[in-house]
mmCIF file of C-alpha atoms in Angstrom:
data_model
loop_
_atom_site.group_PDB
_atom_site.id
_atom_site.type_symbol
_atom_site.label_atom_id
_atom_site.label_comp_id
_atom_site.label_asym_id
_atom_site.label_seq_id
_atom_site.Cartn_x
_atom_site.Cartn_y
_atom_site.Cartn_z
ATOM 1 C CA MET A 23 0.011 -0.155 0.000
ATOM 2 C CA PRO A 24 2.222 2.992 -1.137
ATOM 3 C CA ILE A 25 1.669 5.743 1.454
ATOM 4 C CA VAL A 26 1.304 9.334 0.077
ATOM 5 C CA GLN A 27 1.947 11.022 3.304
ATOM 6 C CA SER A 28 2.150 10.318 6.834
ATOM 7 C CA ILE A 29 2.709 12.139 9.860
ATOM 8 C CA VAL A 30 2.427 11.398 13.922
ATOM 9 C CA HIS A 31 1.385 14.169 16.370
ATOM 10 C CA TYR A 32 1.612 13.638 20.003
ATOM 11 C CA LEU A 33 -1.520 13.881 23.066
ATOM 12 C CA ASP A 34 0.582 13.838 26.038
ATOM 13 C CA LYS A 35 -1.456 12.688 29.336
ATOM 14 C CA SER A 36 -0.247 10.434 32.113
ATOM 15 C CA ALA A 37 -3.152 10.400 34.368
ATOM 16 C CA ASP A 38 -6.918 11.204 34.882
ATOM 17 C CA ASP A 39 -6.599 14.069 36.335
ATOM 18 C CA GLN A 40 -4.112 15.423 34.120
ATOM 19 C CA SER A 41 -5.274 17.932 30.897
ATOM 20 C CA THR A 42 -3.995 16.536 27.603
ATOM 21 C CA THR A 43 -1.170 18.398 25.884
ATOM 22 C CA LEU A 44 -0.790 18.696 21.734
ATOM 23 C CA ASN A 45 2.716 18.440 20.927
ATOM 24 C CA PRO A 46 2.014 18.754 16.899
ATOM 25 C CA THR A 47 4.824 17.409 14.525
ATOM 26 C CA PRO A 48 5.979 20.197 12.414
ATOM 27 C CA THR A 49 6.852 17.878 8.988
ATOM 28 C CA PRO A 50 5.531 14.673 7.599
ATOM 29 C CA MET A 51 7.790 11.244 7.992
ATOM 30 C CA SER A 52 10.239 10.124 5.496
ATOM 31 C CA GLY A 53 8.741 7.136 3.756
ATOM 32 C CA SER A 54 10.431 3.981 4.626
ATOM 33 C CA GLU A 55 10.007 0.102 4.767
ATOM 34 C CA ALA A 56 9.516 0.211 8.525
ATOM 35 C CA MET A 57 6.489 2.472 8.230
ATOM 36 C CA ASP A 58 4.994 0.433 5.094
ATOM 37 C CA ALA A 59 5.184 -2.529 7.521
ATOM 38 C CA LEU A 60 3.629 -0.467 10.249
ATOM 39 C CA LEU A 61 0.503 0.215 8.091
ATOM 40 C CA ASN A 62 0.074 -3.393 6.783
ATOM 41 C CA GLN A 63 -0.010 -4.792 10.044
ATOM 42 C CA PHE A 64 -2.550 -2.114 11.433
ATOM 43 C CA ASN A 65 -4.851 -2.720 8.501
ATOM 44 C CA ALA A 66 -4.305 -6.722 9.445
ATOM 45 C CA THR A 67 -5.420 -5.996 12.870
ATOM 46 C CA PHE A 68 -7.901 -3.203 11.921
ATOM 47 C CA ASN A 69 -9.683 -5.496 9.708
ATOM 48 C CA GLY A 70 -10.316 -7.982 12.494
ATOM 49 C CA LYS A 71 -11.707 -5.345 15.093
ATOM 50 C CA THR A 72 -15.631 -4.706 15.807
ATOM 51 C CA LYS A 73 -16.204 -1.849 13.426
ATOM 52 C CA GLY A 74 -19.028 0.237 12.640
ATOM 53 C CA TRP A 75 -19.504 1.542 9.090
ATOM 54 C CA GLY A 76 -21.022 4.934 8.108
ATOM 55 C CA HIS A 77 -20.848 8.315 5.899
ATOM 56 C CA PHE A 78 -20.143 11.979 6.070
ATOM 57 C CA ASN A 79 -23.570 13.532 7.410
ATOM 58 C CA GLY A 80 -22.312 17.258 6.182
ATOM 59 C CA ALA A 81 -24.770 18.787 9.117
ATOM 60 C CA ASP A 82 -23.370 21.882 10.582
ATOM 61 C CA ASP A 83 -20.427 21.643 13.262
ATOM 62 C CA SER A 84 -20.195 18.082 12.435
ATOM 63 C CA GLY A 85 -19.058 18.427 9.194
ATOM 64 C CA VAL A 86 -15.941 20.129 10.394
ATOM 65 C CA PHE A 87 -13.668 17.334 9.640
ATOM 66 C CA ALA A 88 -15.163 16.464 6.771
ATOM 67 C CA HIS A 89 -14.885 19.918 5.489
ATOM 68 C CA ALA A 90 -11.271 20.141 6.342
ATOM 69 C CA LEU A 91 -10.420 16.494 4.852
ATOM 70 C CA GLY A 92 -12.080 18.047 1.488
ATOM 71 C CA GLU A 93 -9.581 21.056 1.853
ATOM 72 C CA TYR A 94 -6.803 18.994 2.196
ATOM 73 C CA LEU A 95 -7.971 16.863 -0.829
ATOM 74 C CA ALA A 96 -8.576 20.002 -3.267
ATOM 75 C CA GLY A 97 -4.923 21.394 -2.078
ATOM 76 C CA ASN A 98 -6.235 24.179 -0.350
ATOM 77 C CA LEU A 99 -4.567 23.062 3.128
ATOM 78 C CA ASP A 100 -1.411 20.877 3.381
ATOM 79 C CA PHE A 101 -1.254 18.240 5.322
ATOM 80 C CA VAL A 102 0.176 19.204 8.305
ATOM 81 C CA ALA A 103 -2.030 21.748 8.875
ATOM 82 C CA PHE A 104 -5.151 19.418 8.386
ATOM 83 C CA THR A 105 -3.821 16.662 10.630
ATOM 84 C CA GLN A 106 -3.111 19.471 13.344
ATOM 85 C CA GLN A 107 -6.340 20.580 13.219
ATOM 86 C CA GLY A 108 -7.396 17.052 13.241
ATOM 87 C CA ALA A 109 -5.258 16.263 16.425
ATOM 88 C CA GLU A 110 -6.603 19.235 18.344
ATOM 89 C CA ARG A 111 -10.199 17.803 17.919
ATOM 90 C CA PHE A 112 -8.871 14.132 19.123
ATOM 91 C CA ARG A 113 -6.968 15.950 22.234
ATOM 92 C CA THR A 114 -10.663 16.920 23.473
ATOM 93 C CA LEU A 115 -11.699 13.167 23.106
ATOM 94 C CA VAL A 116 -8.754 12.019 25.045
ATOM 95 C CA ASP A 117 -9.182 14.734 27.448
ATOM 96 C CA GLU A 118 -12.616 13.891 28.668
ATOM 97 C CA HIS A 119 -12.732 10.119 27.977
ATOM 98 C CA LEU A 120 -9.535 8.328 28.185
ATOM 99 C CA PRO A 121 -6.722 7.818 31.092
ATOM 100 C CA THR A 122 -3.453 8.206 28.836
ATOM 101 C CA GLY A 123 -2.818 9.675 25.391
ATOM 102 C CA GLY A 124 -0.336 8.346 22.973
ATOM 103 C CA PRO A 125 0.855 8.983 18.990
ATOM 104 C CA LEU A 126 -1.650 10.006 17.138
ATOM 105 C CA LEU A 127 -1.158 8.431 13.611
ATOM 106 C CA PHE A 128 -2.387 9.782 10.114
ATOM 107 C CA VAL A 129 -2.040 7.718 7.216
ATOM 108 C CA HIS A 130 -2.883 8.951 3.541
ATOM 109 C CA ALA A 131 -2.136 5.770 1.464
ATOM 110 C CA ARG A 132 -3.234 4.379 -2.161
ATOM 111 C CA GLN A 133 -4.416 0.499 -2.666
ATOM 112 C CA GLY A 134 -4.736 -0.511 -6.451
ATOM 113 C CA GLU A 135 -6.830 2.658 -7.470
ATOM 114 C CA ALA A 136 -8.482 3.363 -4.120
ATOM 115 C CA GLU A 137 -7.285 6.075 -1.827
ATOM 116 C CA PHE A 138 -7.465 5.582 1.917
ATOM 117 C CA LEU A 139 -6.761 8.037 5.066
ATOM 118 C CA THR A 140 -6.466 6.422 8.268
ATOM 119 C CA VAL A 141 -5.962 7.786 11.746
ATOM 120 C CA ALA A 142 -5.224 6.172 14.963
ATOM 121 C CA LEU A 143 -4.256 7.022 18.658
ATOM 122 C CA LEU A 144 -1.782 4.434 19.312
ATOM 123 C CA HIS A 145 -0.377 3.099 22.609
ATOM 124 C CA TYR A 146 2.473 1.408 23.938
ATOM 125 C CA ARG A 147 3.578 -1.509 25.486
ATOM 126 C CA GLU A 148 6.467 -2.889 27.471
ATOM 127 C CA GLY A 149 8.538 -5.162 25.261
ATOM 128 C CA PHE A 150 11.623 -7.474 25.980
ATOM 129 C CA THR A 151 14.731 -7.924 23.686
ATOM 130 C CA LEU A 152 18.412 -8.725 23.669
ATOM 131 C CA ASP A 153 21.215 -6.221 23.559
ATOM 132 C CA GLU A 154 24.640 -7.239 21.948
ATOM 133 C CA GLN A 155 25.715 -8.961 24.989
ATOM 134 C CA GLY A 156 23.065 -11.686 25.094
ATOM 135 C CA ASN A 157 21.337 -9.737 28.233
ATOM 136 C CA VAL A 158 17.962 -9.206 28.508
ATOM 137 C CA THR A 159 16.618 -5.439 28.230
ATOM 138 C CA THR A 160 13.085 -3.780 28.020
ATOM 139 C CA GLY A 161 11.861 -1.170 25.889
ATOM 140 C CA ARG A 162 8.269 0.327 24.756
ATOM 141 C CA GLN A 163 6.743 -0.885 21.149
ATOM 142 C CA LEU A 164 3.873 0.395 19.712
ATOM 143 C CA ASN A 165 0.987 -1.941 20.577
ATOM 144 C CA LEU A 166 -1.211 -2.259 17.081
ATOM 145 C CA ASN A 167 -3.466 -4.263 18.868
ATOM 146 C CA GLN A 168 -5.004 -1.778 21.410
ATOM 147 C CA MET A 169 -7.257 0.515 19.045
ATOM 148 C CA THR A 170 -9.212 2.608 21.144
ATOM 149 C CA LEU A 171 -9.897 5.393 18.580
ATOM 150 C CA ALA A 172 -9.278 4.167 15.159
ATOM 151 C CA VAL A 173 -11.177 5.355 11.718
ATOM 152 C CA ARG A 174 -10.236 4.453 8.121
ATOM 153 C CA ILE A 175 -11.807 6.467 5.028
ATOM 154 C CA ASP A 176 -12.153 5.142 1.628
ATOM 155 C CA LEU A 177 -11.632 8.382 0.060
ATOM 156 C CA THR A 178 -12.560 7.318 -3.643
ATOM 157 C CA GLN A 179 -15.897 5.641 -2.432
ATOM 158 C CA TRP A 180 -16.604 9.375 -0.850
ATOM 159 C CA GLN A 181 -15.545 11.323 -3.346
ATOM 160 C CA ALA A 182 -17.617 9.282 -6.451
ATOM 161 C CA GLY A 183 -20.780 9.570 -4.064
ATOM 162 C CA GLN A 184 -22.109 5.867 -4.295
ATOM 163 C CA SER A 185 -21.596 4.886 -0.893
ATOM 164 C CA LYS A 186 -22.757 5.019 2.465
ATOM 165 C CA GLN A 187 -20.220 2.854 4.149
ATOM 166 C CA TYR A 188 -17.220 4.140 3.067
ATOM 167 C CA ILE A 189 -16.095 5.293 6.546
ATOM 168 C CA ALA A 190 -15.097 2.373 9.172
ATOM 169 C CA PHE A 191 -14.454 3.257 12.984
ATOM 170 C CA THR A 192 -13.664 1.268 16.226
ATOM 171 C CA ARG A 193 -16.260 0.735 18.992
ATOM 172 C CA ASP A 194 -14.614 0.906 22.016
ATOM 173 C CA ARG A 195 -15.700 -1.469 24.156
ATOM 174 C CA GLY A 196 -14.916 1.019 27.209
ATOM 175 C CA GLY A 197 -17.971 3.439 26.566
ATOM 176 C CA LYS A 198 -20.858 3.774 24.653
ATOM 177 C CA LYS A 199 -20.209 7.637 25.151
ATOM 178 C CA LEU A 200 -16.805 7.237 23.979
ATOM 179 C CA SER A 201 -18.134 5.588 20.944
ATOM 180 C CA GLU A 202 -20.690 8.382 20.340
ATOM 181 C CA ASP A 203 -18.156 11.378 20.428
ATOM 182 C CA PHE A 204 -16.041 9.532 18.006
ATOM 183 C CA GLN A 205 -18.548 9.884 15.733
ATOM 184 C CA ALA A 206 -19.398 12.910 16.425
ATOM 185 C CA PHE A 207 -16.244 14.249 15.864
ATOM 186 C CA LEU A 208 -15.985 12.574 12.430
ATOM 187 C CA GLY A 209 -19.215 13.343 11.666
ATOM 188 C CA CYS A 210 -20.712 10.418 10.713
ATOM 189 C CA THR A 211 -23.650 8.767 10.742
ATOM 190 C CA GLU A 212 -24.025 5.013 10.612
ATOM 191 C CA GLY A 213 -25.167 3.581 7.388
ATOM 192 C CA VAL A 214 -25.193 -0.197 7.927
ATOM 193 C CA ASP A 215 -24.953 -2.293 11.115
ATOM 194 C CA ALA A 216 -22.374 -4.919 9.949
ATOM 195 C CA THR A 217 -23.611 -7.517 12.857
ATOM 196 C CA SER A 218 -27.328 -7.527 11.907
ATOM 197 C CA GLU A 219 -26.481 -7.553 8.014
ATOM 198 C CA THR A 220 -24.210 -10.590 8.015
ATOM 199 C CA ARG A 221 -26.902 -12.052 10.508
ATOM 200 C CA THR A 222 -29.842 -11.787 7.988
ATOM 201 C CA LEU A 223 -27.258 -12.465 5.144
ATOM 202 C CA LEU A 224 -26.671 -15.577 6.934
ATOM 203 C CA LYS A 225 -30.274 -15.985 7.522
ATOM 204 C CA ALA A 226 -31.039 -15.840 3.919
ATOM 205 C CA PHE A 227 -28.517 -18.075 3.133
ATOM 206 C CA SER A 228 -30.274 -20.853 5.399
ATOM 207 C CA ASP A 229 -33.711 -20.271 3.795
ATOM 208 C CA TYR A 230 -32.116 -20.661 0.382
ATOM 209 C CA VAL A 231 -30.702 -23.874 1.300
ATOM 210 C CA GLU A 232 -33.924 -25.158 3.113
ATOM 211 C CA SER A 233 -36.122 -23.801 0.041
ATOM 212 C CA GLU A 234 -33.649 -25.890 -2.543
ATOM 213 C CA SER A 235 -33.757 -28.780 -0.627
ATOM 214 C CA MET A 236 -30.133 -29.307 -0.949
ATOM 215 C CA ASP A 237 -28.538 -32.739 0.231
ATOM 216 C CA GLU A 238 -26.156 -32.830 3.071
ATOM 217 C CA SER A 239 -22.665 -32.700 1.328
ATOM 218 C CA GLN A 240 -23.926 -29.689 -1.284
ATOM 219 C CA SER A 241 -25.069 -27.622 1.518
ATOM 220 C CA ARG A 242 -21.917 -28.265 3.242
ATOM 221 C CA GLU A 243 -19.952 -27.466 0.377
ATOM 222 C CA LYS A 244 -21.837 -24.212 -0.334
ATOM 223 C CA THR A 245 -21.532 -23.031 3.010
ATOM 224 C CA ASP A 246 -18.027 -23.761 3.339
ATOM 225 C CA ALA A 247 -17.561 -21.756 0.126
ATOM 226 C CA VAL A 248 -19.636 -18.467 1.331
ATOM 227 C CA ILE A 249 -18.040 -18.545 4.770
ATOM 228 C CA ASP A 250 -14.474 -18.385 3.145
ATOM 229 C CA TYR A 251 -15.526 -15.659 0.306
ATOM 230 C CA ALA A 252 -17.069 -13.653 3.500
ATOM 231 C CA SER A 253 -14.230 -14.397 5.726
ATOM 232 C CA ASP A 254 -11.572 -13.441 3.026
ATOM 233 C CA GLN A 255 -13.329 -9.913 2.537
ATOM 234 C CA SER A 256 -13.524 -9.549 6.389
ATOM 235 C CA LYS A 257 -9.560 -10.124 6.366
ATOM 236 C CA ARG A 258 -8.943 -7.601 3.557
ATOM 237 C CA GLY A 259 -11.115 -4.962 4.798
ATOM 238 C CA GLU A 260 -13.821 -5.295 2.153
ATOM 239 C CA SER A 261 -17.263 -5.480 1.705
ATOM 240 C CA ILE A 262 -19.404 -8.383 0.869
ATOM 241 C CA THR A 263 -21.098 -7.805 -2.194
ATOM 242 C CA LEU A 264 -24.510 -10.046 -2.827
ATOM 243 C CA GLU A 265 -23.583 -10.346 -6.146
ATOM 244 C CA GLU A 266 -20.185 -12.055 -5.553
ATOM 245 C CA PHE A 267 -21.843 -14.084 -2.995
ATOM 246 C CA SER A 268 -24.944 -15.372 -5.103
ATOM 247 C CA SER A 269 -22.501 -16.700 -7.421
ATOM 248 C CA LEU A 270 -20.935 -18.792 -4.856
ATOM 249 C CA VAL A 271 -24.433 -19.958 -3.366
ATOM 250 C CA ASN A 272 -25.671 -21.615 -7.080
ATOM 251 C CA ASP A 273 -22.570 -21.519 -9.495
ATOM 252 C CA GLU A 274 -24.975 -22.456 -12.339
ATOM 253 C CA ARG A 275 -27.694 -19.758 -11.402
ATOM 254 C CA PRO A 276 -25.625 -16.901 -10.319
ATOM 255 C CA ASP A 277 -28.683 -14.602 -10.076
ATOM 256 C CA ALA A 278 -30.618 -17.387 -8.224
ATOM 257 C CA PHE A 279 -30.080 -16.410 -4.700
ATOM 258 C CA TYR A 280 -29.695 -12.603 -5.155
ATOM 259 C CA ASP A 281 -33.459 -12.850 -6.867
ATOM 260 C CA TYR A 282 -34.322 -15.088 -4.030
ATOM 261 C CA ILE A 283 -33.297 -12.507 -1.333
ATOM 262 C CA ARG A 284 -34.943 -9.490 -3.358
ATOM 263 C CA ASN A 285 -38.321 -11.030 -3.366
ATOM 264 C CA LYS A 286 -38.475 -12.317 -0.116
ATOM 265 C CA ASP A 287 -37.454 -8.499 0.953
ATOM 266 C CA TYR A 288 -34.815 -9.449 3.311
ATOM 267 C CA GLY A 289 -33.885 -5.861 3.126
ATOM 268 C CA LEU A 290 -30.228 -6.196 2.529
ATOM 269 C CA SER A 291 -27.282 -3.597 1.503
ATOM 270 C CA PRO A 292 -25.704 -4.450 -2.024
ATOM 271 C CA GLU A 293 -22.790 -4.420 -0.119
ATOM 272 C CA ILE A 294 -22.462 -5.719 3.580
ATOM 273 C CA PRO A 295 -19.550 -5.247 5.525
ATOM 274 C CA PRO A 296 -18.626 -8.222 7.210
ATOM 275 C CA ASP A 297 -18.540 -9.105 11.069
ATOM 276 C CA LYS A 298 -16.152 -11.614 11.850
ATOM 277 C CA ARG A 299 -17.405 -12.947 14.922
ATOM 278 C CA THR A 300 -20.749 -13.558 13.271
ATOM 279 C CA LEU A 301 -19.008 -15.558 10.646
ATOM 280 C CA GLN A 302 -17.117 -17.393 12.939
ATOM 281 C CA GLN A 303 -20.267 -18.360 15.244
ATOM 282 C CA PHE A 304 -22.070 -19.716 12.077
ATOM 283 C CA ARG A 305 -21.468 -23.570 10.813
ATOM 284 C CA ARG A 306 -23.943 -26.312 9.996
ATOM 285 C CA PHE A 307 -24.306 -29.512 12.334
ATOM 286 C CA THR A 308 -24.534 -32.546 9.703
ATOM 287 C CA GLY A 309 -25.037 -36.334 10.861
ATOM 288 C CA ARG A 310 -26.029 -39.397 9.059
ATOM 289 C CA ALA A 311 -26.866 -42.926 10.358
ATOM 290 C CA GLY A 312 -29.435 -45.834 9.281
ATOM 291 C CA GLY A 313 -31.178 -43.909 6.545
ATOM 292 C CA MET A 314 -31.152 -40.809 8.147
ATOM 293 C CA SER A 315 -29.796 -37.405 7.404
ATOM 294 C CA ILE A 316 -29.953 -34.622 9.577
ATOM 295 C CA SER A 317 -28.318 -30.726 8.480
ATOM 296 C CA PHE A 318 -28.960 -27.665 10.137
ATOM 297 C CA ASP A 319 -27.286 -24.246 10.854
ATOM 298 C CA SER A 320 -25.832 -24.253 14.297
ATOM 299 C CA HIS A 321 -27.891 -20.638 15.311
ATOM 300 C CA LEU A 322 -31.018 -22.641 15.413
ATOM 301 C CA LEU A 323 -29.943 -25.019 18.088
ATOM 302 C CA GLY A 324 -31.667 -23.872 21.269
ATOM 303 C CA ASP A 325 -33.890 -22.026 19.191
ATOM 304 C CA SER A 326 -35.880 -23.957 16.827
ATOM 305 C CA ILE A 327 -34.203 -27.161 17.915
ATOM 306 C CA GLU A 328 -32.921 -28.968 20.830
ATOM 307 C CA TYR A 329 -30.849 -31.438 22.275
ATOM 308 C CA ASN A 330 -31.418 -33.650 25.226
ATOM 309 C CA GLU A 331 -27.835 -35.137 26.381
ATOM 310 C CA ALA A 332 -29.810 -37.441 28.753
ATOM 311 C CA GLN A 333 -32.093 -38.551 26.649
ATOM 312 C CA ASP A 334 -29.353 -38.645 23.423
ATOM 313 C CA ARG A 335 -32.389 -36.910 21.762
ATOM 314 C CA LEU A 336 -32.922 -34.099 19.115
ATOM 315 C CA ILE A 337 -36.413 -32.045 19.350
ATOM 316 C CA ILE A 338 -37.367 -30.259 16.280
ATOM 317 C CA LYS A 339 -39.892 -27.551 17.207
ATOM 318 C CA LYS A 340 -40.419 -26.000 13.492
ATOM 319 C CA VAL A 341 -40.740 -28.977 11.170
ATOM 320 C CA PRO A 342 -40.462 -27.319 7.595
ATOM 321 C CA ASP A 343 -43.322 -27.254 5.592
ATOM 322 C CA LYS A 344 -42.501 -29.413 2.698
ATOM 323 C CA LEU A 345 -41.031 -32.117 5.282
ATOM 324 C CA LYS A 346 -44.446 -31.736 7.483
ATOM 325 C CA ALA A 347 -46.561 -32.371 3.935
ATOM 326 C CA GLN A 348 -44.878 -35.263 3.421
ATOM 327 C CA LEU A 349 -45.355 -36.378 6.745
ATOM 328 C CA LEU A 350 -48.944 -35.801 6.687
ATOM 329 C CA ASP A 351 -49.790 -37.493 3.140
ATOM 330 C CA LYS A 352 -47.756 -40.265 4.431
ATOM 331 C CA ARG A 353 -50.025 -40.718 7.364
ATOM 332 C CA SER A 354 -52.873 -40.646 5.254
#
């Protein structure tokens, strides 16, 4: 990912009761292999984090950051001035919500034909190494796994004006108020709930598998294909597209699943940011013995399906309509 410009400003705060001080850097960083490697590792970690997705709302004061970013991209504001303005607003977030500050990283980079702006408050951790004499020594290193405040903006999608989810931002577990204030600082309105959309997509896939009466091996094969695809998109920080997903569900009729979800009105967006945790929890239970074959999605266990371990019984509460019709027909 070629870096166009990057810089670090320092937000110094060592205790809860201390005000945060901004120590700006006057010039951008020089390019280096180490910086390229850091950005690659940061992106890999960021892609795996729980995130919100949205777009600039452009309303009054909440559009300050977007306006400054637009001025920078138009060449009316240099990179140092733009990032210093952003750092000053970040200082308020740290002052109000966090016990300590840290280096604030701004990176403008290209990936293929797209451009991105990444902003992240970094933190340190103590590490161990060996000196030239083979003695253990300690030192500080950047902890990329700790991402309290981090955002990545797809500048290309924003300027094209065809997306509502070009901003990806971390959701801090430390408190709802911090997340809300972070969104307010960005002037960001959520466009897609990644967890809910991913869950709905997988539910639609399960419904489609059932409607097509796929056998056990075919069902498992399709499940593996779509989960592998969605997980790869998650690792790359890219969205699931319904067209690509549909082609994996039915390679002979690539539009069949897409038409199915449109006709059933699941309300899904054409592009869905994958939620890693939801994907990891999704799999199908299958089993075959003595002329009987059973296959169902893991999320149904405890809801439509119960397993009684003591009696070794599987209880199906909601019998599929096609199966119910066959049972009734056989009984009559």
